[in-house]
mmCIF file of C-alpha atoms in Angstrom:
data_model
loop_
_atom_site.group_PDB
_atom_site.id
_atom_site.type_symbol
_atom_site.label_atom_id
_atom_site.label_comp_id
_atom_site.label_asym_id
_atom_site.label_seq_id
_atom_site.Cartn_x
_atom_site.Cartn_y
_atom_site.Cartn_z
ATOM 1 C CA MET J 15 -121.111 3.668 42.652
ATOM 2 C CA GLU J 16 -119.326 1.762 45.277
ATOM 3 C CA LEU J 17 -121.090 -1.402 46.740
ATOM 4 C CA ASN J 18 -121.493 -2.130 50.156
ATOM 5 C CA THR J 19 -120.489 -5.361 50.473
ATOM 6 C CA SER J 20 -121.941 -6.056 53.828
ATOM 7 C CA LYS J 21 -125.146 -5.790 52.376
ATOM 8 C CA CYS J 22 -124.487 -8.172 49.108
ATOM 9 C CA HIS J 23 -125.009 -11.864 49.475
ATOM 10 C CA ALA J 24 -124.543 -14.833 47.100
ATOM 11 C CA MET J 25 -127.301 -17.118 46.344
ATOM 12 C CA ARG J 26 -127.549 -20.281 44.100
ATOM 13 C CA PHE J 27 -130.863 -21.722 42.883
ATOM 14 C CA TYR J 28 -130.640 -25.419 42.033
ATOM 15 C CA ARG J 29 -132.728 -28.698 42.164
ATOM 16 C CA THR J 30 -129.972 -31.198 42.234
ATOM 17 C CA ASN J 31 -128.268 -33.102 44.925
ATOM 18 C CA ASN J 32 -124.853 -32.704 43.363
ATOM 19 C CA LEU J 33 -123.954 -28.930 44.186
ATOM 20 C CA LEU J 34 -121.121 -27.383 42.719
ATOM 21 C CA LEU J 35 -120.050 -24.534 45.178
ATOM 22 C CA TYR J 36 -117.984 -21.517 44.322
ATOM 23 C CA ASP J 37 -116.961 -18.687 46.634
ATOM 24 C CA TYR J 38 -117.931 -15.213 45.154
ATOM 25 C CA SER J 39 -116.458 -12.011 46.122
ATOM 26 C CA ILE J 40 -116.476 -8.240 45.272
ATOM 27 C CA ASN J 41 -113.298 -6.171 45.795
ATOM 28 C CA THR J 42 -111.642 -9.144 47.559
ATOM 29 C CA SER J 43 -114.453 -9.054 50.066
ATOM 30 C CA LEU J 44 -116.019 -12.678 50.451
ATOM 31 C CA LEU J 45 -119.925 -12.710 49.977
ATOM 32 C CA SER J 46 -121.651 -14.696 52.280
ATOM 33 C CA SER J 47 -123.910 -17.406 50.741
ATOM 34 C CA GLN J 48 -127.683 -17.440 51.593
ATOM 35 C CA THR J 49 -130.458 -20.202 51.167
ATOM 36 C CA VAL J 50 -133.520 -17.611 51.837
ATOM 37 C CA ILE J 51 -133.327 -13.972 50.540
ATOM 38 C CA LYS J 52 -135.642 -11.220 49.976
ATOM 39 C CA ASP J 53 -135.784 -9.576 46.588
ATOM 40 C CA LEU J 54 -138.038 -6.469 45.920
ATOM 41 C CA GLY J 55 -140.395 -7.760 48.924
ATOM 42 C CA ILE J 56 -140.561 -11.418 47.579
ATOM 43 C CA TRP J 57 -138.669 -14.264 49.419
ATOM 44 C CA LEU J 58 -136.862 -16.308 47.257
ATOM 45 C CA ASP J 59 -135.167 -19.736 48.194
ATOM 46 C CA THR J 60 -132.704 -21.820 46.472
ATOM 47 C CA SER J 61 -135.476 -24.165 44.873
ATOM 48 C CA LEU J 62 -137.829 -21.062 44.211
ATOM 49 C CA THR J 63 -140.647 -23.169 46.247
ATOM 50 C CA PHE J 64 -141.770 -19.892 47.591
ATOM 51 C CA HIS J 65 -142.426 -21.491 50.754
ATOM 52 C CA GLU J 66 -140.941 -18.903 53.070
ATOM 53 C CA HIS J 67 -142.795 -16.133 51.398
ATOM 54 C CA PHE J 68 -145.821 -17.953 51.781
ATOM 55 C CA LYS J 69 -145.332 -18.519 55.527
ATOM 56 C CA THR J 70 -144.129 -14.667 55.879
ATOM 57 C CA ILE J 71 -147.153 -13.085 54.435
ATOM 58 C CA ILE J 72 -149.505 -15.455 55.878
ATOM 59 C CA ASN J 73 -147.916 -14.576 59.561
ATOM 60 C CA LYS J 74 -147.595 -10.667 58.616
ATOM 61 C CA SER J 75 -151.388 -10.534 57.211
ATOM 62 C CA LEU J 76 -152.775 -12.334 60.485
ATOM 63 C CA ARG J 77 -150.963 -10.037 62.445
ATOM 64 C CA LEU J 78 -152.510 -6.975 60.679
ATOM 65 C CA LEU J 79 -156.036 -8.658 60.534
ATOM 66 C CA GLY J 80 -155.597 -8.807 64.524
ATOM 67 C CA TYR J 81 -154.834 -5.288 64.471
ATOM 68 C CA ILE J 82 -157.787 -4.012 62.706
ATOM 69 C CA LYS J 83 -160.235 -6.124 64.849
ATOM 70 C CA ARG J 84 -158.435 -4.479 67.918
ATOM 71 C CA VAL J 85 -158.897 -1.115 66.676
ATOM 72 C CA THR J 86 -162.331 -1.355 65.255
ATOM 73 C CA SER J 87 -163.887 -3.050 67.998
ATOM 74 C CA ASP J 88 -166.345 -0.172 68.570
ATOM 75 C CA PHE J 89 -167.179 0.094 64.741
ATOM 76 C CA THR J 90 -170.869 -0.572 63.865
ATOM 77 C CA SER J 91 -170.343 0.126 60.289
ATOM 78 C CA ILE J 92 -169.093 -3.021 57.907
ATOM 79 C CA GLN J 93 -167.868 -0.855 55.197
ATOM 80 C CA PRO J 94 -164.863 0.647 57.199
ATOM 81 C CA LEU J 95 -163.646 -2.754 58.065
ATOM 82 C CA LYS J 96 -163.618 -3.771 54.826
ATOM 83 C CA ILE J 97 -161.635 -0.994 53.422
ATOM 84 C CA LEU J 98 -159.414 -1.675 56.085
ATOM 85 C CA TYR J 99 -158.926 -5.282 55.202
ATOM 86 C CA CYS J 100 -158.595 -4.449 51.499
ATOM 87 C CA SER J 101 -155.916 -1.710 52.190
ATOM 88 C CA LEU J 102 -153.636 -3.460 54.693
ATOM 89 C CA VAL J 103 -154.316 -7.216 54.632
ATOM 90 C CA ARG J 104 -155.548 -8.350 51.063
ATOM 91 C CA SER J 105 -152.932 -6.065 49.240
ATOM 92 C CA HIS J 106 -150.392 -7.409 50.788
ATOM 93 C CA LEU J 107 -151.813 -11.249 50.166
ATOM 94 C CA GLU J 108 -151.583 -10.441 46.703
ATOM 95 C CA TYR J 109 -148.441 -8.240 46.137
ATOM 96 C CA CYS J 110 -146.616 -9.804 43.000
ATOM 97 C CA SER J 111 -149.019 -12.864 42.987
ATOM 98 C CA SER J 112 -148.001 -13.848 39.433
ATOM 99 C CA VAL J 113 -144.776 -14.426 40.457
ATOM 100 C CA TRP J 114 -145.503 -16.515 43.255
ATOM 101 C CA SER J 115 -149.091 -17.936 42.743
ATOM 102 C CA PRO J 116 -148.999 -21.138 44.769
ATOM 103 C CA TYR J 117 -149.904 -24.412 42.653
ATOM 104 C CA TYR J 118 -150.423 -26.640 45.626
ATOM 105 C CA GLN J 119 -153.778 -26.736 47.554
ATOM 106 C CA LEU J 120 -152.128 -26.634 50.956
ATOM 107 C CA TYR J 121 -150.676 -23.172 50.599
ATOM 108 C CA SER J 122 -153.785 -21.691 48.612
ATOM 109 C CA ASP J 123 -155.998 -22.950 51.368
ATOM 110 C CA LYS J 124 -153.308 -21.242 54.001
ATOM 111 C CA ILE J 125 -153.637 -17.980 52.202
ATOM 112 C CA GLU J 126 -157.335 -18.253 51.788
ATOM 113 C CA ASN J 127 -157.928 -19.042 55.347
ATOM 114 C CA VAL J 128 -156.695 -15.400 56.222
ATOM 115 C CA GLN J 129 -160.064 -13.997 54.203
ATOM 116 C CA HIS J 130 -161.897 -16.514 55.851
ATOM 117 C CA LYS J 131 -160.983 -15.393 59.263
ATOM 118 C CA PHE J 132 -162.061 -11.628 58.307
ATOM 119 C CA LEU J 133 -165.363 -13.037 56.978
ATOM 120 C CA ARG J 134 -166.043 -14.665 60.123
ATOM 121 C CA HIS J 135 -165.219 -11.581 62.308
ATOM 122 C CA VAL J 136 -167.761 -9.830 59.823
ATOM 123 C CA ALA J 137 -170.251 -12.516 60.317
ATOM 124 C CA PHE J 138 -169.569 -11.837 64.246
ATOM 125 C CA LYS J 139 -170.068 -8.000 64.105
ATOM 126 C CA LEU J 140 -173.225 -8.670 62.246
ATOM 127 C CA GLY J 141 -174.443 -11.036 65.021
ATOM 128 C CA GLN J 142 -175.433 -13.801 62.666
ATOM 129 C CA TYR J 143 -174.343 -16.976 60.826
ATOM 130 C CA MET J 144 -173.665 -16.370 57.166
ATOM 131 C CA HIS J 145 -172.463 -18.919 54.546
ATOM 132 C CA TYR J 146 -168.968 -17.775 53.376
ATOM 133 C CA ASP J 147 -170.206 -17.473 49.782
ATOM 134 C CA ASP J 148 -173.084 -14.993 51.070
ATOM 135 C CA ILE J 149 -170.427 -12.695 52.903
ATOM 136 C CA LEU J 150 -168.409 -12.598 49.755
ATOM 137 C CA GLN J 151 -171.590 -11.307 47.908
ATOM 138 C CA MET J 152 -172.782 -9.131 50.655
ATOM 139 C CA LEU J 153 -169.246 -7.139 50.776
ATOM 140 C CA ASN J 154 -169.041 -7.296 46.842
ATOM 141 C CA ILE J 155 -165.234 -9.342 46.890
ATOM 142 C CA THR J 156 -164.086 -12.500 45.531
ATOM 143 C CA THR J 157 -161.957 -15.308 46.844
ATOM 144 C CA LEU J 158 -158.163 -14.545 46.597
ATOM 145 C CA LYS J 159 -157.536 -17.429 44.483
ATOM 146 C CA SER J 160 -160.012 -16.028 41.683
ATOM 147 C CA ARG J 161 -158.594 -12.404 42.284
ATOM 148 C CA ARG J 162 -155.134 -14.065 41.370
ATOM 149 C CA LEU J 163 -156.261 -15.718 38.203
ATOM 150 C CA HIS J 164 -157.616 -12.347 37.440
ATOM 151 C CA HIS J 165 -154.357 -10.663 37.974
ATOM 152 C CA ASP J 166 -152.676 -13.515 35.864
ATOM 153 C CA LEU J 167 -154.789 -12.966 32.747
ATOM 154 C CA ILE J 168 -154.835 -9.161 33.051
ATOM 155 C CA LEU J 169 -150.868 -8.968 32.984
ATOM 156 C CA LEU J 170 -151.105 -11.678 30.185
ATOM 157 C CA PHE J 171 -153.279 -9.314 28.248
ATOM 158 C CA LYS J 172 -150.927 -6.265 28.909
ATOM 159 C CA LEU J 173 -147.867 -8.347 27.717
ATOM 160 C CA VAL J 174 -149.801 -9.371 24.317
ATOM 161 C CA ASN J 175 -150.781 -5.933 23.673
ATOM 162 C CA SER J 176 -147.362 -4.160 24.666
ATOM 163 C CA GLN J 177 -148.892 -2.442 27.534
ATOM 164 C CA ILE J 178 -145.876 -3.643 29.487
ATOM 165 C CA ASP J 179 -142.571 -3.555 27.623
ATOM 166 C CA CYS J 180 -140.821 -6.770 28.422
ATOM 167 C CA PRO J 181 -139.736 -8.401 25.079
ATOM 168 C CA ASP J 182 -137.982 -11.349 26.596
ATOM 169 C CA MET J 183 -141.537 -12.521 28.140
ATOM 170 C CA LEU J 184 -143.790 -11.701 25.084
ATOM 171 C CA ALA J 185 -141.063 -13.906 22.926
ATOM 172 C CA LYS J 186 -142.037 -16.949 25.011
ATOM 173 C CA ILE J 187 -145.770 -16.305 24.414
ATOM 174 C CA ASN J 188 -147.014 -18.952 21.837
ATOM 175 C CA PHE J 189 -150.101 -17.891 19.750
ATOM 176 C CA ALA J 190 -151.987 -21.047 18.636
ATOM 177 C CA VAL J 191 -152.513 -20.889 14.672
ATOM 178 C CA PRO J 192 -155.187 -23.869 13.811
ATOM 179 C CA ASN J 193 -154.269 -25.524 10.495
ATOM 180 C CA ARG J 194 -158.088 -26.285 10.061
ATOM 181 C CA GLN J 195 -161.227 -24.895 10.945
ATOM 182 C CA THR J 196 -162.169 -26.241 14.350
ATOM 183 C CA ARG J 197 -165.278 -25.520 16.722
ATOM 184 C CA GLN J 198 -162.883 -25.292 19.918
ATOM 185 C CA LEU J 199 -160.510 -22.396 19.154
ATOM 186 C CA VAL J 200 -157.746 -21.699 21.497
ATOM 187 C CA SER J 201 -155.337 -18.512 21.729
ATOM 188 C CA PHE J 202 -152.456 -19.875 22.726
ATOM 189 C CA SER J 203 -150.202 -23.137 22.206
ATOM 190 C CA VAL J 204 -148.862 -24.212 25.550
ATOM 191 C CA PRO J 205 -145.772 -26.426 25.329
ATOM 192 C CA MET J 206 -145.916 -29.310 27.919
ATOM 193 C CA HIS J 207 -143.062 -29.186 30.739
ATOM 194 C CA ARG J 208 -141.826 -32.150 32.532
ATOM 195 C CA THR J 209 -141.404 -30.350 36.105
ATOM 196 C CA ASN J 210 -143.946 -28.674 38.199
ATOM 197 C CA TYR J 211 -142.070 -25.633 38.472
ATOM 198 C CA ALA J 212 -142.447 -24.927 34.737
ATOM 199 C CA HIS J 213 -145.709 -26.200 34.384
ATOM 200 C CA TYR J 214 -147.184 -23.741 36.830
ATOM 201 C CA SER J 215 -145.009 -20.754 36.024
ATOM 202 C CA PHE J 216 -146.675 -17.497 35.070
ATOM 203 C CA LEU J 217 -146.527 -17.861 31.343
ATOM 204 C CA SER J 218 -147.471 -21.508 30.868
ATOM 205 C CA ARG J 219 -150.188 -20.999 33.785
ATOM 206 C CA SER J 220 -151.887 -17.938 32.271
ATOM 207 C CA GLN J 221 -151.687 -19.014 28.693
ATOM 208 C CA ARG J 222 -153.812 -22.276 29.871
ATOM 209 C CA ILE J 223 -156.039 -20.639 31.912
ATOM 210 C CA ALA J 224 -156.995 -17.874 28.921
ATOM 211 C CA ASN J 225 -157.528 -21.015 26.880
ATOM 212 C CA GLN J 226 -160.419 -22.364 29.017
ATOM 213 C CA PHE J 227 -162.422 -18.890 28.235
ATOM 214 C CA GLN J 228 -163.025 -18.587 24.756
ATOM 215 C CA GLU J 229 -165.207 -15.027 25.625
ATOM 216 C CA LEU J 230 -161.598 -13.352 26.292
ATOM 217 C CA ASP J 231 -160.661 -11.640 23.346
ATOM 218 C CA PHE J 232 -157.080 -10.083 23.785
ATOM 219 C CA SER J 233 -158.122 -7.389 21.093
ATOM 220 C CA TYR J 234 -160.489 -5.667 23.352
ATOM 221 C CA SER J 235 -159.360 -2.463 25.092
ATOM 222 C CA LEU J 236 -158.333 -3.262 28.591
ATOM 223 C CA ASN J 237 -161.562 -1.920 30.307
ATOM 224 C CA ILE J 238 -163.803 -3.972 28.296
ATOM 225 C CA PHE J 239 -161.418 -7.196 28.763
ATOM 226 C CA LYS J 240 -161.088 -6.539 32.528
ATOM 227 C CA ALA J 241 -165.434 -6.391 32.370
ATOM 228 C CA VAL J 242 -165.652 -9.263 30.347
ATOM 229 C CA LEU J 243 -163.235 -11.514 32.733
ATOM 230 C CA SER J 244 -165.358 -10.282 35.661
ATOM 231 C CA ASN J 245 -168.391 -11.897 34.077
ATOM 232 C CA ILE J 246 -166.985 -15.018 33.196
ATOM 233 C CA THR J 247 -165.196 -16.114 36.402
#
């Protein structure tokens, strides 16, 4: 198979100021160097901060939300609005969230603000002032941050139970084996990291979260695990 070199690029991931530069080529064709690139729907930058990805998904989601508001201006029922929001807007904000889940409150709040705008629109359609939590309960939806937590734990469950075939990631999961009986039991032994990037990476983050909920049993079936998770978070 021949590669279209005009669609191929070189990208370096680094966190140092002393960058070693090299030129890469395919069949004598020099590849252009990129600082931001889209791969499988996720925008990657050289430091893996995902700033560009946050900006892109927020702007696109706001445009989609604006479109929904315009085409549903004559709707009197809230349920179609919820379906459109969940299928077009929320799904875009959650795509592959375990990869890029923000650990800075600034970006988490900006993403959550998209859902806030939708809920304010729902309150406007209802013609009454309602608290954010009350609208969430009425529509039977949760915060985006809570949903990202759920996605992390479900993905961790699938890795532990070999429902996802990824031996490289499974090998990095550290199960806790206590050497004496303790009242507080944790499922995973999470190593310390010196950088925020490693500390908040998916495997470290999801194992720390799982340790906070002793009710979670990774020997459950997936459906029972999801039900328990919904009840405790």
